[in-house]
CSV table of C-alpha atoms in Angstrom, one decimal:
chain,number,residue,atom,x,y,z
R,1254,MET,CA,-0.1,0.0,0.0
R,1255,ARG,CA,1.3,3.5,-0.9
R,1256,LYS,CA,2.1,5.9,1.9
R,1257,LEU,CA,-0.1,9.0,1.9
R,1258,ALA,CA,1.6,12.4,2.0
R,1259,ILE,CA,-0.2,15.8,2.5
R,1260,VAL,CA,1.7,18.7,1.1
R,1261,THR,CA,0.7,22.3,1.6
R,1262,GLY,CA,1.8,25.3,-0.5
R,1263,ALA,CA,1.7,22.8,-3.4
R,1264,SER,CA,1.0,25.0,-6.3
R,1265,SER,CA,4.5,26.4,-6.7
R,1266,GLY,CA,8.0,26.5,-5.3
R,1267,VAL,CA,9.1,24.0,-2.7
R,1268,GLY,CA,5.6,22.5,-2.3
R,1269,TYR,CA,5.4,21.7,-6.0
R,1270,SER,CA,8.8,20.1,-6.0
R,1271,VAL,CA,7.9,18.1,-3.0
R,1272,CYS,CA,4.8,16.8,-4.6
R,1273,GLU,CA,6.6,16.0,-7.8
R,1274,LEU,CA,9.4,14.0,-6.0
R,1275,LEU,CA,7.0,12.1,-3.6
R,1276,GLN,CA,4.9,11.2,-6.6
R,1277,GLU,CA,8.0,9.8,-8.4
R,1278,LYS,CA,9.0,7.9,-5.1
R,1279,GLY,CA,5.7,6.0,-5.0
R,1280,TYR,CA,3.7,8.1,-2.5
R,1281,MET,CA,0.0,8.9,-2.8
R,1282,VAL,CA,0.1,12.7,-2.6
R,1283,VAL,CA,-2.7,15.0,-1.6
R,1284,ALA,CA,-1.8,18.5,-2.7
R,1285,LEU,CA,-3.3,21.5,-0.9
R,1286,SER,CA,-3.1,25.1,-2.1
R,1287,ARG,CA,-5.3,28.1,-2.9
R,1288,THR,CA,-4.9,27.6,-6.7
R,1289,ASP,CA,-4.1,24.7,-8.9
R,1290,LYS,CA,-1.6,26.7,-10.9
R,1291,LYS,CA,1.2,24.2,-12.0
R,1292,ILE,CA,-0.1,21.3,-10.0
R,1293,LEU,CA,-2.3,20.1,-12.9
R,1294,ARG,CA,0.8,19.0,-14.7
R,1295,LEU,CA,1.4,16.4,-12.0
R,1296,ILE,CA,-2.2,15.3,-11.9
R,1297,GLU,CA,-1.9,14.5,-15.6
R,1298,LYS,CA,1.0,12.1,-15.0
R,1299,ASP,CA,-1.0,9.5,-13.1
R,1300,ASP,CA,-3.5,9.1,-10.4
R,1301,SER,CA,-1.0,9.1,-7.5
R,1302,LEU,CA,-1.7,12.8,-6.9
R,1303,GLU,CA,-4.9,14.7,-6.3
R,1304,HIS,CA,-5.4,18.4,-5.5
R,1305,TYR,CA,-7.8,20.4,-3.4
R,1306,CYS,CA,-8.2,24.1,-3.6
R,1307,VAL,CA,-8.5,25.3,0.0
R,1308,ASP,CA,-7.8,28.3,2.1
R,1309,LEU,CA,-5.8,26.6,4.9
R,1310,ILE,CA,-6.2,29.7,7.1
R,1311,ASP,CA,-9.8,28.9,7.4
R,1312,TYR,CA,-10.1,26.1,9.9
R,1313,GLY,CA,-13.6,25.2,9.0
R,1314,GLU,CA,-12.9,24.9,5.3
R,1315,THR,CA,-9.7,22.9,6.0
R,1316,LYS,CA,-11.6,20.6,8.3
R,1317,LYS,CA,-14.0,19.8,5.4
R,1318,ILE,CA,-11.1,18.8,3.2
R,1319,PHE,CA,-9.6,16.5,5.8
R,1320,ALA,CA,-13.0,14.8,6.3
R,1321,LEU,CA,-12.9,13.9,2.6
R,1322,ILE,CA,-9.3,12.7,2.9
R,1323,GLU,CA,-10.1,10.5,6.0
R,1324,GLU,CA,-13.1,9.0,4.2
R,1325,LYS,CA,-11.0,8.1,1.2
R,1326,TYR,CA,-7.7,7.0,2.8
R,1327,GLU,CA,-6.8,4.6,5.6
R,1328,LYS,CA,-4.2,6.9,7.3
R,1329,ILE,CA,-2.0,9.9,7.0
R,1330,ASP,CA,1.7,8.9,6.9
R,1331,LEU,CA,3.4,12.2,6.1
R,1332,VAL,CA,2.6,16.0,6.3
R,1333,VAL,CA,5.0,18.4,4.7
R,1334,ASN,CA,4.0,22.1,5.4
R,1335,CYS,CA,5.5,24.4,2.7
R,1336,ALA,CA,2.9,27.3,2.6
R,1337,ALA,CA,4.6,30.6,3.0
R,1338,SER,CA,4.1,34.3,2.8
R,1339,PHE,CA,7.0,36.8,2.8
R,1340,GLU,CA,7.7,40.5,2.7
R,1341,SER,CA,11.0,42.3,3.0
R,1342,THR,CA,10.4,45.7,4.5
R,1343,LYS,CA,11.1,47.6,7.7
R,1344,PHE,CA,8.6,46.7,10.4
R,1345,VAL,CA,7.7,50.4,11.1
R,1346,HIS,CA,6.6,50.8,7.5
R,1347,GLN,CA,4.9,47.4,7.1
R,1348,ASN,CA,1.2,47.4,6.2
R,1349,ILE,CA,-1.0,45.8,8.9
R,1350,ASP,CA,-2.8,43.7,6.2
R,1351,ASN,CA,0.4,42.3,5.0
R,1352,ILE,CA,1.5,41.6,8.6
R,1353,ASN,CA,-1.7,39.6,9.2
R,1354,LYS,CA,-1.3,37.7,6.0
R,1355,ILE,CA,2.2,36.6,6.9
R,1356,ILE,CA,1.1,35.5,10.3
R,1357,ASP,CA,-1.9,33.7,9.1
R,1358,THR,CA,-0.1,31.9,6.3
R,1359,ASN,CA,3.1,31.0,8.1
R,1360,ILE,CA,1.6,30.0,11.5
R,1361,LYS,CA,-2.2,29.4,11.3
R,1362,THR,CA,-2.1,27.2,8.2
R,1363,TYR,CA,0.6,25.0,9.9
R,1364,VAL,CA,-1.4,24.8,13.1
R,1365,ASN,CA,-4.6,23.9,11.3
R,1366,VAL,CA,-3.1,21.1,9.1
R,1367,ILE,CA,-1.1,19.5,12.0
R,1368,LYS,CA,-4.1,19.6,14.3
R,1369,LEU,CA,-6.3,17.9,11.6
R,1370,SER,CA,-3.6,15.3,10.7
R,1371,LEU,CA,-2.7,14.2,14.3
R,1372,PRO,CA,-5.8,12.1,15.1
R,1373,SER,CA,-5.0,9.8,12.1
R,1374,MET,CA,-1.3,9.5,13.1
R,1375,ILE,CA,-2.1,8.9,16.8
R,1376,SER,CA,-4.6,6.2,15.8
R,1377,ALA,CA,-2.0,4.5,13.5
R,1378,LYS,CA,0.8,5.1,16.1
R,1379,ASN,CA,2.9,6.3,13.3
R,1380,GLY,CA,3.6,9.5,11.4
R,1381,LEU,CA,6.0,12.2,10.3
R,1382,ILE,CA,5.5,16.0,10.1
R,1383,ILE,CA,8.0,18.2,8.3
R,1384,ASN,CA,7.7,22.0,8.6
R,1385,ILE,CA,9.6,24.3,6.4
R,1386,ALA,CA,10.7,27.2,8.5
R,1387,SER,CA,13.7,29.5,7.7
R,1388,VAL,CA,17.1,30.5,8.9
R,1389,SER,CA,15.3,33.7,9.9
R,1390,GLY,CA,13.6,31.4,12.5
R,1391,LYS,CA,17.0,30.9,14.0
R,1392,TYR,CA,18.4,34.4,13.6
R,1393,GLY,CA,16.4,37.6,13.3
R,1394,ILE,CA,17.1,39.1,9.9
R,1395,GLU,CA,16.8,42.9,9.1
R,1396,ASN,CA,13.6,43.8,7.2
R,1397,GLN,CA,12.0,40.5,8.0
R,1398,ALA,CA,10.8,41.0,11.5
R,1399,VAL,CA,7.3,39.6,11.1
R,1400,TYR,CA,8.5,36.7,8.8
R,1401,SER,CA,11.2,35.9,11.4
R,1402,CYS,CA,8.6,36.0,14.2
R,1403,THR,CA,6.5,33.4,12.4
R,1404,LYS,CA,9.4,31.1,11.7
R,1405,HIS,CA,10.5,31.2,15.3
R,1406,ALA,CA,6.9,30.3,16.2
R,1407,LEU,CA,7.3,27.0,14.2
R,1408,SER,CA,10.3,26.2,16.4
R,1409,GLY,CA,8.2,26.6,19.5
R,1410,LEU,CA,5.3,24.6,18.0
R,1411,ALA,CA,7.6,21.7,17.0
R,1412,GLY,CA,9.5,21.6,20.3
R,1413,ALA,CA,6.4,21.5,22.4
R,1414,LEU,CA,4.5,19.1,20.1
R,1415,ALA,CA,7.4,16.7,20.1
R,1416,LYS,CA,7.2,16.4,23.9
R,1417,GLU,CA,3.4,15.8,23.7
R,1418,MET,CA,3.9,13.1,21.1
R,1419,PHE,CA,6.9,11.3,22.8
R,1420,GLY,CA,6.3,7.7,22.9
R,1421,LYS,CA,3.5,7.8,20.2
R,1422,ASN,CA,5.9,7.1,17.3
R,1423,ILE,CA,5.2,10.5,15.7
R,1424,LYS,CA,8.2,12.4,14.5
R,1425,ILE,CA,8.5,16.1,13.9
R,1426,THR,CA,11.2,17.7,11.9
R,1427,THR,CA,11.8,21.5,11.3
R,1428,LEU,CA,13.9,22.6,8.3
R,1429,TYR,CA,15.6,26.0,8.5
R,1430,PRO,CA,16.8,26.8,4.9
R,1431,GLY,CA,18.4,30.0,3.8
R,1432,GLY,CA,17.5,31.7,0.4
R,1433,ILE,CA,15.5,29.4,-1.9
R,1434,ASP,CA,14.9,30.1,-5.5
R,1435,THR,CA,11.2,30.7,-5.5
R,1436,GLU,CA,8.6,33.4,-6.4
R,1437,LEU,CA,8.9,34.9,-3.0
R,1438,TRP,CA,11.9,36.8,-4.3
R,1439,ASN,CA,10.8,39.4,-6.8
R,1440,GLU,CA,11.3,43.0,-7.6
R,1441,ASN,CA,9.4,44.1,-4.4
R,1442,ASN,CA,11.4,41.6,-2.3
R,1443,PRO,CA,14.8,41.3,-4.0
R,1444,TYR,CA,17.4,38.9,-2.9
R,1445,LEU,CA,20.6,40.8,-1.9
R,1446,GLY,CA,23.1,38.1,-2.7
R,1447,SER,CA,23.9,36.1,-5.9
R,1448,THR,CA,20.8,34.4,-7.2
R,1449,GLU,CA,23.0,31.8,-8.7
R,1450,ASP,CA,23.7,30.2,-5.4
R,1451,LEU,CA,20.1,30.2,-4.2
R,1452,ILE,CA,18.9,26.7,-3.1
R,1453,LYS,CA,16.6,25.1,-5.7
R,1454,PRO,CA,13.2,23.8,-4.6
R,1455,ALA,CA,14.1,20.4,-6.0
R,1456,GLU,CA,17.1,20.3,-3.6
R,1457,ILE,CA,14.8,21.0,-0.7
R,1458,ALA,CA,12.6,18.2,-1.9
R,1459,GLU,CA,15.6,15.8,-1.9
R,1460,ILE,CA,16.4,16.8,1.7
R,1461,ILE,CA,12.8,16.1,2.7
R,1462,TYR,CA,12.8,12.8,1.1
R,1463,PHE,CA,16.1,12.0,2.9
R,1464,VAL,CA,14.3,12.7,6.2
R,1465,CYS,CA,11.5,10.4,5.2
R,1466,GLN,CA,14.0,7.6,4.6
R,1467,LEU,CA,15.6,7.7,8.0
R,1468,PRO,CA,15.4,4.5,10.0
R,1469,ALA,CA,12.5,4.3,12.3
R,1470,ASN,CA,14.6,4.7,15.5
R,1471,ILE,CA,16.1,8.0,14.3
R,1472,VAL,CA,14.5,11.4,14.8
R,1473,MET,CA,15.8,14.3,12.8
R,1474,LYS,CA,14.7,17.1,15.0
R,1475,GLU,CA,16.0,20.0,12.9
R,1476,MET,CA,18.2,20.9,10.1
R,1477,THR,CA,19.7,24.2,9.2
R,1478,PHE,CA,21.3,24.9,5.8
R,1479,PHE,CA,21.8,27.9,3.4
R,1480,PRO,CA,23.5,29.0,0.2
R,1481,ARG,CA,27.3,29.2,0.3
R,1482,ASN,CA,27.1,33.0,-0.2
R,1483,GLU,CA,25.0,33.5,2.9
R,1484,LEU,CA,26.7,34.1,6.3
R,1485,HIS,CA,24.6,33.2,9.4
């Protein structure tokens, strides 16, 4: 039986690459995002991937999708949270609507998805949750105050939850990557270093698959990595 993976932020960037690789590796992938964007390409490959358009910030809406997933599949084996919102600007000048969007996307969607996934994992006494944070969740980065705040929050969430899940065979891994070559970098949010050295989404996907392949007795609590042109 194929393992079931739920991937958020699936329509582009890291989320898309994770869906693509897990599909190739034999997982049944349930892709969640606000739009179907590029994800339709993967659906056309075979029936090992299905997609739901959903606003994961909305707990009620997300709960309905998980009810469909639970009705269709026996258990959830893997959750990879990739949804992200980013803005590079000084906090004093930041628009409150943008602040709320970053907080909601980078924290609330993770909390909602994990909360709705855990009952299945606890029942099966098995599961892996991988959250994509950022090096800014380790070190405060100038012009990224709110973004850094949300990524630090993921560290606290994972640390506390790991203690609550101890002995239940549910692993939680937090990744802290540096600059990734995604659409989050644009003319409004320019990357200050050499874009040639940015980490590729497919490389993040490979790291995630590596974590998935670890022996059952090993827990990868966290991993920090960044492009060679970044100093942290």
